[in-house]
């Protein structure tokens, strides 16, 4: 072996952050040192989420969607030099609040009379940092009136809690969030109360908080917070349409109030940080959500097709189950529910990325462009987090 050939086989040096980001990270490191805070032990991104590999996943993972004919508005520019991975602030629980709106005041805790405001005033959970997101999920009354009870989703528990009012938030925290699995919890059965009496002054017409598993196998959250950054308001509707275009033929797209079991819910949420890296996308997945995590697409034989677990089950049962039958099956599986195994947080997402995000990230838990798009996340099955 010649010296030149030996040199050519050496791994490429790790890319360094640009000077501005390096200064910022240096200041954060000094602050941790001054406060005695331990430096984060960030796992290698490939150890957290597998990256696609053409030898395993096929050549499709190496190029963007060729049938995508939509694009962001002219002048849509984002920061492209910073290193993304490992720089998000860790969270234990993510609460998604149904508001029926896709834009909010700058800080959602300032939405007067809202559940978000109540969270801002309540005692923090005892099991770690809470990330709070307002969402465009319709409210039960199909209004954006904060005087009406609403619904929240607890993640990673994948638990839907109904009849939530501002007055019920302390009870929601003490009896549900404090006992729910977090991003650090190992996978295991979720044991949360199905119902709890509400404070008498909270909601005269419905005296209980009601909890049930989310019917979906995965959730995709898109930042649409135009008030914080116009790019988020521009990108979210475009990405949602592209995601729908690729999910619907698979039978997996679930609209805002679509409660059919399985599938993928696609929701807008408020600012999550890093709007200069727009578009931000968070993908929550149940364990091996569609039975494809171990499938090597690039090694399938001629005529072999990828078979999505829940779609195949419906075919065996003679077609689509009715909603009531689906709910019964979902109830039967409650005892085995462990919530989300993963959250994969991506940024700099563009419309042409959506096909492969659906194909590899949503369906298989892999990351197509880890070097330029992966911000972080967690995998409870591996016990790993990016923070």
GROMACS .gro file of C-alpha atoms in nm:
model
  387
    1UNK     CA    1   0.000   0.000   0.000
    2UNK     CA    2   0.142   0.336  -0.097
    3UNK     CA    3   0.158   0.629   0.141
    4UNK     CA    4  -0.091   0.816  -0.076
    5UNK     CA    5  -0.344   0.531  -0.073
    6UNK     CA    6  -0.307   0.489   0.303
    7UNK     CA    7  -0.368   0.860   0.349
    8UNK     CA    8  -0.675   0.853   0.125
    9UNK     CA    9  -0.834   0.587   0.347
   10UNK     CA   10  -0.804   0.793   0.665
   11UNK     CA   11  -1.140   0.916   0.797
   12UNK     CA   12  -1.217   1.277   0.720
   13UNK     CA   13  -1.159   1.509   1.015
   14UNK     CA   14  -1.471   1.611   1.203
   15UNK     CA   15  -1.618   1.935   1.075
   16UNK     CA   16  -1.556   2.224   1.311
   17UNK     CA   17  -1.817   2.483   1.406
   18UNK     CA   18  -1.785   2.829   1.248
   19UNK     CA   19  -1.615   3.097   1.458
   20UNK     CA   20  -1.937   3.262   1.579
   21UNK     CA   21  -2.081   2.933   1.700
   22UNK     CA   22  -1.746   2.835   1.851
   23UNK     CA   23  -1.747   3.153   2.060
   24UNK     CA   24  -2.104   3.090   2.174
   25UNK     CA   25  -2.025   2.732   2.273
   26UNK     CA   26  -1.714   2.850   2.456
   27UNK     CA   27  -1.917   3.097   2.661
   28UNK     CA   28  -2.169   2.826   2.750
   29UNK     CA   29  -1.884   2.600   2.860
   30UNK     CA   30  -1.743   2.874   3.084
   31UNK     CA   31  -2.086   2.932   3.235
   32UNK     CA   32  -2.123   2.560   3.314
   33UNK     CA   33  -1.777   2.563   3.475
   34UNK     CA   34  -1.866   2.868   3.685
   35UNK     CA   35  -2.193   2.714   3.807
   36UNK     CA   36  -2.048   2.368   3.861
   37UNK     CA   37  -2.276   2.215   3.600
   38UNK     CA   38  -2.142   1.896   3.443
   39UNK     CA   39  -2.063   1.905   3.072
   40UNK     CA   40  -2.315   1.708   2.864
   41UNK     CA   41  -2.203   1.366   2.741
   42UNK     CA   42  -2.348   1.371   2.392
   43UNK     CA   43  -2.354   1.030   2.219
   44UNK     CA   44  -2.232   0.990   1.865
   45UNK     CA   45  -2.526   1.068   1.633
   46UNK     CA   46  -2.487   0.734   1.455
   47UNK     CA   47  -2.522   0.558   1.790
   48UNK     CA   48  -2.842   0.746   1.866
   49UNK     CA   49  -3.016   0.719   1.527
   50UNK     CA   50  -2.882   0.510   1.238
   51UNK     CA   51  -2.802   0.703   0.923
   52UNK     CA   52  -2.920   0.574   0.589
   53UNK     CA   53  -2.667   0.378   0.386
   54UNK     CA   54  -2.711   0.313   0.012
   55UNK     CA   55  -2.573  -0.041   0.054
   56UNK     CA   56  -2.848  -0.118   0.305
   57UNK     CA   57  -3.127   0.123   0.217
   58UNK     CA   58  -3.089   0.150  -0.159
   59UNK     CA   59  -2.985   0.437  -0.382
   60UNK     CA   60  -3.308   0.629  -0.318
   61UNK     CA   61  -3.166   0.753   0.011
   62UNK     CA   62  -2.892   0.942  -0.173
   63UNK     CA   63  -3.109   1.188  -0.363
   64UNK     CA   64  -3.400   1.419  -0.295
   65UNK     CA   65  -3.754   1.379  -0.422
   66UNK     CA   66  -3.773   1.414  -0.801
   67UNK     CA   67  -4.151   1.457  -0.810
   68UNK     CA   68  -4.152   1.753  -0.569
   69UNK     CA   69  -4.252   2.065  -0.761
   70UNK     CA   70  -4.313   2.303  -0.472
   71UNK     CA   71  -4.055   2.525  -0.311
   72UNK     CA   72  -4.022   2.788  -0.044
   73UNK     CA   73  -4.078   3.153  -0.137
   74UNK     CA   74  -3.797   3.339  -0.304
   75UNK     CA   75  -3.572   3.489  -0.041
   76UNK     CA   76  -3.632   3.206   0.207
   77UNK     CA   77  -3.284   3.176   0.357
   78UNK     CA   78  -3.163   2.990   0.665
   79UNK     CA   79  -2.835   2.949   0.850
   80UNK     CA   80  -2.638   2.664   0.693
   81UNK     CA   81  -2.291   2.674   0.856
   82UNK     CA   82  -2.358   2.592   1.222
   83UNK     CA   83  -2.318   2.239   1.351
   84UNK     CA   84  -2.664   2.132   1.463
   85UNK     CA   85  -2.628   1.805   1.650
   86UNK     CA   86  -2.609   1.805   2.028
   87UNK     CA   87  -2.702   2.167   2.091
   88UNK     CA   88  -3.072   2.145   2.181
   89UNK     CA   89  -3.179   2.185   2.541
   90UNK     CA   90  -3.291   1.854   2.683
   91UNK     CA   91  -3.649   1.790   2.792
   92UNK     CA   92  -3.826   1.518   2.988
   93UNK     CA   93  -4.190   1.568   2.892
   94UNK     CA   94  -4.343   1.741   2.590
   95UNK     CA   95  -4.698   1.871   2.631
   96UNK     CA   96  -4.896   1.951   2.315
   97UNK     CA   97  -5.202   2.171   2.377
   98UNK     CA   98  -5.491   2.181   2.129
   99UNK     CA   99  -5.579   2.545   2.048
  100UNK     CA  100  -5.727   2.526   1.697
  101UNK     CA  101  -5.480   2.798   1.591
  102UNK     CA  102  -5.156   2.790   1.392
  103UNK     CA  103  -5.006   3.115   1.521
  104UNK     CA  104  -4.985   3.264   1.868
  105UNK     CA  105  -4.838   3.557   2.059
  106UNK     CA  106  -4.460   3.555   2.083
  107UNK     CA  107  -4.453   3.350   2.405
  108UNK     CA  108  -4.746   3.110   2.427
  109UNK     CA  109  -4.749   3.131   2.805
  110UNK     CA  110  -4.871   3.489   2.749
  111UNK     CA  111  -5.188   3.369   2.573
  112UNK     CA  112  -5.438   3.513   2.821
  113UNK     CA  113  -5.673   3.265   2.985
  114UNK     CA  114  -5.510   2.966   2.814
  115UNK     CA  115  -5.387   2.632   2.939
  116UNK     CA  116  -5.040   2.744   2.828
  117UNK     CA  117  -5.059   3.044   3.061
  118UNK     CA  118  -5.163   2.811   3.344
  119UNK     CA  119  -4.857   2.593   3.281
  120UNK     CA  120  -4.638   2.900   3.302
  121UNK     CA  121  -4.782   2.983   3.645
  122UNK     CA  122  -4.790   2.627   3.783
  123UNK     CA  123  -4.531   2.441   3.987
  124UNK     CA  124  -4.283   2.265   3.760
  125UNK     CA  125  -4.301   1.885   3.724
  126UNK     CA  126  -4.084   1.679   3.955
  127UNK     CA  127  -3.948   1.452   3.681
  128UNK     CA  128  -3.753   1.698   3.469
  129UNK     CA  129  -3.790   1.985   3.224
  130UNK     CA  130  -4.124   2.028   3.052
  131UNK     CA  131  -4.141   2.148   2.691
  132UNK     CA  132  -4.472   2.323   2.626
  133UNK     CA  133  -4.620   2.356   2.276
  134UNK     CA  134  -4.944   2.511   2.158
  135UNK     CA  135  -5.076   2.330   1.851
  136UNK     CA  136  -5.334   2.360   1.573
  137UNK     CA  137  -5.511   2.043   1.689
  138UNK     CA  138  -5.883   2.129   1.698
  139UNK     CA  139  -6.038   2.185   2.039
  140UNK     CA  140  -6.344   1.976   2.134
  141UNK     CA  141  -6.565   2.281   2.080
  142UNK     CA  142  -6.393   2.355   1.746
  143UNK     CA  143  -6.325   2.711   1.858
  144UNK     CA  144  -6.014   2.890   1.977
  145UNK     CA  145  -6.199   3.017   2.284
  146UNK     CA  146  -5.978   2.951   2.585
  147UNK     CA  147  -6.278   2.945   2.820
  148UNK     CA  148  -6.372   2.606   2.676
  149UNK     CA  149  -6.200   2.282   2.788
  150UNK     CA  150  -5.936   2.147   2.557
  151UNK     CA  151  -5.722   1.840   2.492
  152UNK     CA  152  -5.351   1.784   2.549
  153UNK     CA  153  -5.110   1.514   2.436
  154UNK     CA  154  -4.836   1.401   2.673
  155UNK     CA  155  -4.514   1.284   2.509
  156UNK     CA  156  -4.333   1.048   2.517
  157UNK     CA  157  -4.632   0.884   2.691
  158UNK     CA  158  -4.844   0.918   2.373
  159UNK     CA  159  -5.133   0.985   2.610
  160UNK     CA  160  -5.429   1.207   2.524
  161UNK     CA  161  -5.592   1.389   2.817
  162UNK     CA  162  -5.935   1.548   2.766
  163UNK     CA  163  -6.135   1.814   2.953
  164UNK     CA  164  -5.826   2.018   3.040
  165UNK     CA  165  -5.884   2.371   3.165
  166UNK     CA  166  -5.640   2.621   3.317
  167UNK     CA  167  -5.770   2.532   3.664
  168UNK     CA  168  -5.699   2.163   3.597
  169UNK     CA  169  -5.331   2.214   3.506
  170UNK     CA  170  -5.193   2.160   3.862
  171UNK     CA  171  -5.383   1.829   3.879
  172UNK     CA  172  -5.261   1.735   3.531
  173UNK     CA  173  -4.902   1.793   3.642
  174UNK     CA  174  -4.923   1.622   3.981
  175UNK     CA  175  -5.124   1.315   3.878
  176UNK     CA  176  -5.030   1.260   3.514
  177UNK     CA  177  -4.709   1.433   3.409
  178UNK     CA  178  -4.519   1.356   3.731
  179UNK     CA  179  -4.599   0.985   3.687
  180UNK     CA  180  -4.567   0.959   3.309
  181UNK     CA  181  -4.261   0.821   3.130
  182UNK     CA  182  -4.000   1.077   3.027
  183UNK     CA  183  -3.735   1.090   2.757
  184UNK     CA  184  -3.501   0.920   3.006
  185UNK     CA  185  -3.739   0.641   3.110
  186UNK     CA  186  -3.679   0.287   2.987
  187UNK     CA  187  -3.958   0.138   2.779
  188UNK     CA  188  -4.229  -0.018   2.992
  189UNK     CA  189  -4.607  -0.029   3.034
  190UNK     CA  190  -4.769   0.307   3.105
  191UNK     CA  191  -4.984   0.315   3.416
  192UNK     CA  192  -5.174   0.643   3.432
  193UNK     CA  193  -5.528   0.689   3.567
  194UNK     CA  194  -5.801   0.668   3.304
  195UNK     CA  195  -5.995   0.945   3.482
  196UNK     CA  196  -5.961   1.187   3.771
  197UNK     CA  197  -6.218   1.418   3.933
  198UNK     CA  198  -6.165   1.782   3.847
  199UNK     CA  199  -6.165   2.071   4.095
  200UNK     CA  200  -6.526   2.178   4.146
  201UNK     CA  201  -6.461   2.525   4.011
  202UNK     CA  202  -6.291   2.394   3.700
  203UNK     CA  203  -6.560   2.259   3.470
  204UNK     CA  204  -6.916   2.215   3.599
  205UNK     CA  205  -7.037   2.018   3.297
  206UNK     CA  206  -6.759   1.758   3.292
  207UNK     CA  207  -6.622   1.656   3.627
  208UNK     CA  208  -6.332   1.438   3.514
  209UNK     CA  209  -6.002   1.448   3.335
  210UNK     CA  210  -6.014   1.159   3.088
  211UNK     CA  211  -5.696   0.991   2.959
  212UNK     CA  212  -5.647   0.745   2.675
  213UNK     CA  213  -5.362   0.635   2.447
  214UNK     CA  214  -5.309   0.836   2.131
  215UNK     CA  215  -5.437   0.628   1.838
  216UNK     CA  216  -5.139   0.712   1.618
  217UNK     CA  217  -4.814   0.525   1.554
  218UNK     CA  218  -4.614   0.842   1.492
  219UNK     CA  219  -4.650   1.220   1.521
  220UNK     CA  220  -4.481   1.484   1.309
  221UNK     CA  221  -4.462   1.831   1.464
  222UNK     CA  222  -4.386   2.134   1.246
  223UNK     CA  223  -4.314   2.483   1.377
  224UNK     CA  224  -4.566   2.725   1.224
  225UNK     CA  225  -4.510   3.018   1.461
  226UNK     CA  226  -4.520   3.309   1.215
  227UNK     CA  227  -4.518   3.570   1.494
  228UNK     CA  228  -4.173   3.446   1.601
  229UNK     CA  229  -4.036   3.404   1.249
  230UNK     CA  230  -4.209   3.445   0.912
  231UNK     CA  231  -4.014   3.148   0.772
  232UNK     CA  232  -4.192   2.911   1.011
  233UNK     CA  233  -4.531   3.036   0.896
  234UNK     CA  234  -4.424   2.993   0.534
  235UNK     CA  235  -4.260   2.651   0.559
  236UNK     CA  236  -4.508   2.458   0.777
  237UNK     CA  237  -4.807   2.453   0.535
  238UNK     CA  238  -4.582   2.360   0.243
  239UNK     CA  239  -4.420   2.075   0.431
  240UNK     CA  240  -4.755   1.948   0.558
  241UNK     CA  241  -4.886   1.921   0.202
  242UNK     CA  242  -4.574   1.735   0.090
  243UNK     CA  243  -4.590   1.498   0.387
  244UNK     CA  244  -4.956   1.430   0.310
  245UNK     CA  245  -4.868   1.362  -0.055
  246UNK     CA  246  -4.631   1.085   0.052
  247UNK     CA  247  -4.824   0.948   0.353
  248UNK     CA  248  -5.172   0.929   0.199
  249UNK     CA  249  -5.091   0.666  -0.068
  250UNK     CA  250  -4.956   0.448   0.213
  251UNK     CA  251  -5.282   0.481   0.405
  252UNK     CA  252  -5.098   0.653   0.689
  253UNK     CA  253  -5.198   1.019   0.673
  254UNK     CA  254  -5.422   1.131   0.959
  255UNK     CA  255  -5.587   1.471   0.941
  256UNK     CA  256  -5.617   1.699   1.242
  257UNK     CA  257  -5.916   1.532   1.406
  258UNK     CA  258  -5.879   1.190   1.241
  259UNK     CA  259  -5.900   0.936   1.524
  260UNK     CA  260  -5.860   0.619   1.316
  261UNK     CA  261  -5.607   0.386   1.481
  262UNK     CA  262  -5.253   0.388   1.346
  263UNK     CA  263  -5.110   0.625   1.094
  264UNK     CA  264  -4.922   0.950   1.137
  265UNK     CA  265  -5.060   1.272   1.282
  266UNK     CA  266  -4.911   1.591   1.137
  267UNK     CA  267  -4.952   1.899   1.357
  268UNK     CA  268  -4.832   2.259   1.373
  269UNK     CA  269  -4.676   2.383   1.697
  270UNK     CA  270  -4.527   2.705   1.828
  271UNK     CA  271  -4.161   2.805   1.841
  272UNK     CA  272  -3.925   2.530   1.960
  273UNK     CA  273  -3.600   2.725   1.926
  274UNK     CA  274  -3.361   2.763   1.636
  275UNK     CA  275  -3.590   2.931   1.385
  276UNK     CA  276  -3.280   3.040   1.195
  277UNK     CA  277  -3.254   2.669   1.104
  278UNK     CA  278  -3.611   2.658   0.970
  279UNK     CA  279  -3.791   2.437   0.904
  280UNK     CA  280  -3.784   2.251   1.234
  281UNK     CA  281  -3.953   1.911   1.246
  282UNK     CA  282  -3.991   1.672   1.539
  283UNK     CA  283  -4.084   1.308   1.473
  284UNK     CA  284  -4.214   1.100   1.765
  285UNK     CA  285  -4.232   0.726   1.693
  286UNK     CA  286  -4.363   0.427   1.881
  287UNK     CA  287  -4.121   0.128   1.901
  288UNK     CA  288  -4.073  -0.013   1.549
  289UNK     CA  289  -4.379   0.191   1.463
  290UNK     CA  290  -4.456   0.025   1.129
  291UNK     CA  291  -4.265  -0.303   1.154
  292UNK     CA  292  -3.994  -0.179   0.919
  293UNK     CA  293  -3.704  -0.074   1.142
  294UNK     CA  294  -3.498  -0.382   1.054
  295UNK     CA  295  -3.588  -0.390   0.683
  296UNK     CA  296  -3.297  -0.341   0.442
  297UNK     CA  297  -3.468  -0.186   0.139
  298UNK     CA  298  -3.153  -0.207  -0.070
  299UNK     CA  299  -3.135  -0.584  -0.027
  300UNK     CA  300  -3.490  -0.674  -0.121
  301UNK     CA  301  -3.512  -0.921  -0.408
  302UNK     CA  302  -3.686  -0.860  -0.742
  303UNK     CA  303  -4.058  -0.819  -0.688
  304UNK     CA  304  -4.023  -0.793  -0.309
  305UNK     CA  305  -4.207  -0.500  -0.155
  306UNK     CA  306  -4.186  -0.321   0.176
  307UNK     CA  307  -4.492  -0.422   0.379
  308UNK     CA  308  -4.616  -0.177   0.639
  309UNK     CA  309  -4.738  -0.368   0.943
  310UNK     CA  310  -5.069  -0.195   1.010
  311UNK     CA  311  -5.166  -0.181   0.641
  312UNK     CA  312  -5.101  -0.553   0.603
  313UNK     CA  313  -5.309  -0.628   0.915
  314UNK     CA  314  -5.603  -0.439   0.766
  315UNK     CA  315  -5.574  -0.638   0.443
  316UNK     CA  316  -5.579  -0.965   0.638
  317UNK     CA  317  -5.891  -0.848   0.818
  318UNK     CA  318  -6.070  -0.784   0.490
  319UNK     CA  319  -6.016  -0.411   0.452
  320UNK     CA  320  -6.045  -0.106   0.674
  321UNK     CA  321  -6.188  -0.173   1.017
  322UNK     CA  322  -6.464   0.054   1.134
  323UNK     CA  323  -6.371   0.328   1.375
  324UNK     CA  324  -6.552   0.151   1.660
  325UNK     CA  325  -6.373  -0.177   1.590
  326UNK     CA  326  -6.047   0.011   1.574
  327UNK     CA  327  -6.111   0.172   1.909
  328UNK     CA  328  -6.182  -0.169   2.063
  329UNK     CA  329  -5.857  -0.310   1.924
  330UNK     CA  330  -5.676  -0.005   2.054
  331UNK     CA  331  -5.827  -0.057   2.400
  332UNK     CA  332  -5.713  -0.419   2.395
  333UNK     CA  333  -5.356  -0.300   2.339
  334UNK     CA  334  -5.359  -0.043   2.623
  335UNK     CA  335  -5.186  -0.274   2.869
  336UNK     CA  336  -4.890  -0.307   2.632
  337UNK     CA  337  -4.861   0.065   2.550
  338UNK     CA  338  -4.513   0.203   2.620
  339UNK     CA  339  -4.549   0.536   2.441
  340UNK     CA  340  -4.289   0.683   2.208
  341UNK     CA  341  -3.953   0.512   2.181
  342UNK     CA  342  -3.791   0.793   1.985
  343UNK     CA  343  -3.805   1.161   1.909
  344UNK     CA  344  -3.597   1.265   1.608
  345UNK     CA  345  -3.553   1.642   1.579
  346UNK     CA  346  -3.460   1.767   1.233
  347UNK     CA  347  -3.396   2.117   1.098
  348UNK     CA  348  -3.329   2.288   0.764
  349UNK     CA  349  -3.602   2.066   0.621
  350UNK     CA  350  -3.712   2.152   0.268
  351UNK     CA  351  -4.004   2.021   0.060
  352UNK     CA  352  -3.780   1.794  -0.146
  353UNK     CA  353  -3.668   1.620   0.178
  354UNK     CA  354  -4.019   1.501   0.268
  355UNK     CA  355  -4.026   1.184   0.056
  356UNK     CA  356  -3.718   1.036   0.221
  357UNK     CA  357  -3.816   1.164   0.566
  358UNK     CA  358  -4.139   0.964   0.535
  359UNK     CA  359  -3.967   0.665   0.379
  360UNK     CA  360  -3.671   0.635   0.614
  361UNK     CA  361  -3.725   0.854   0.923
  362UNK     CA  362  -4.098   0.813   0.993
  363UNK     CA  363  -4.124   0.451   0.876
  364UNK     CA  364  -3.781   0.323   0.989
  365UNK     CA  365  -3.630   0.560   1.246
  366UNK     CA  366  -3.329   0.649   1.031
  367UNK     CA  367  -3.181   0.989   0.947
  368UNK     CA  368  -3.106   1.071   0.584
  369UNK     CA  369  -2.893   1.385   0.632
  370UNK     CA  370  -2.751   1.367   0.984
  371UNK     CA  371  -2.464   1.605   0.915
  372UNK     CA  372  -2.682   1.894   0.803
  373UNK     CA  373  -3.028   1.827   0.952
  374UNK     CA  374  -3.011   1.630   1.278
  375UNK     CA  375  -3.045   1.855   1.585
  376UNK     CA  376  -3.096   1.582   1.845
  377UNK     CA  377  -3.355   1.373   2.022
  378UNK     CA  378  -3.376   1.056   2.228
  379UNK     CA  379  -3.416   0.681   2.200
  380UNK     CA  380  -3.567   0.527   2.514
  381UNK     CA  381  -3.497   0.175   2.390
  382UNK     CA  382  -3.125   0.252   2.382
  383UNK     CA  383  -3.131   0.478   2.686
  384UNK     CA  384  -2.966   0.757   2.486
  385UNK     CA  385  -3.033   1.128   2.451
  386UNK     CA  386  -2.849   1.396   2.254
  387UNK     CA  387  -2.802   1.611   2.566
   0.00000   0.00000   0.00000
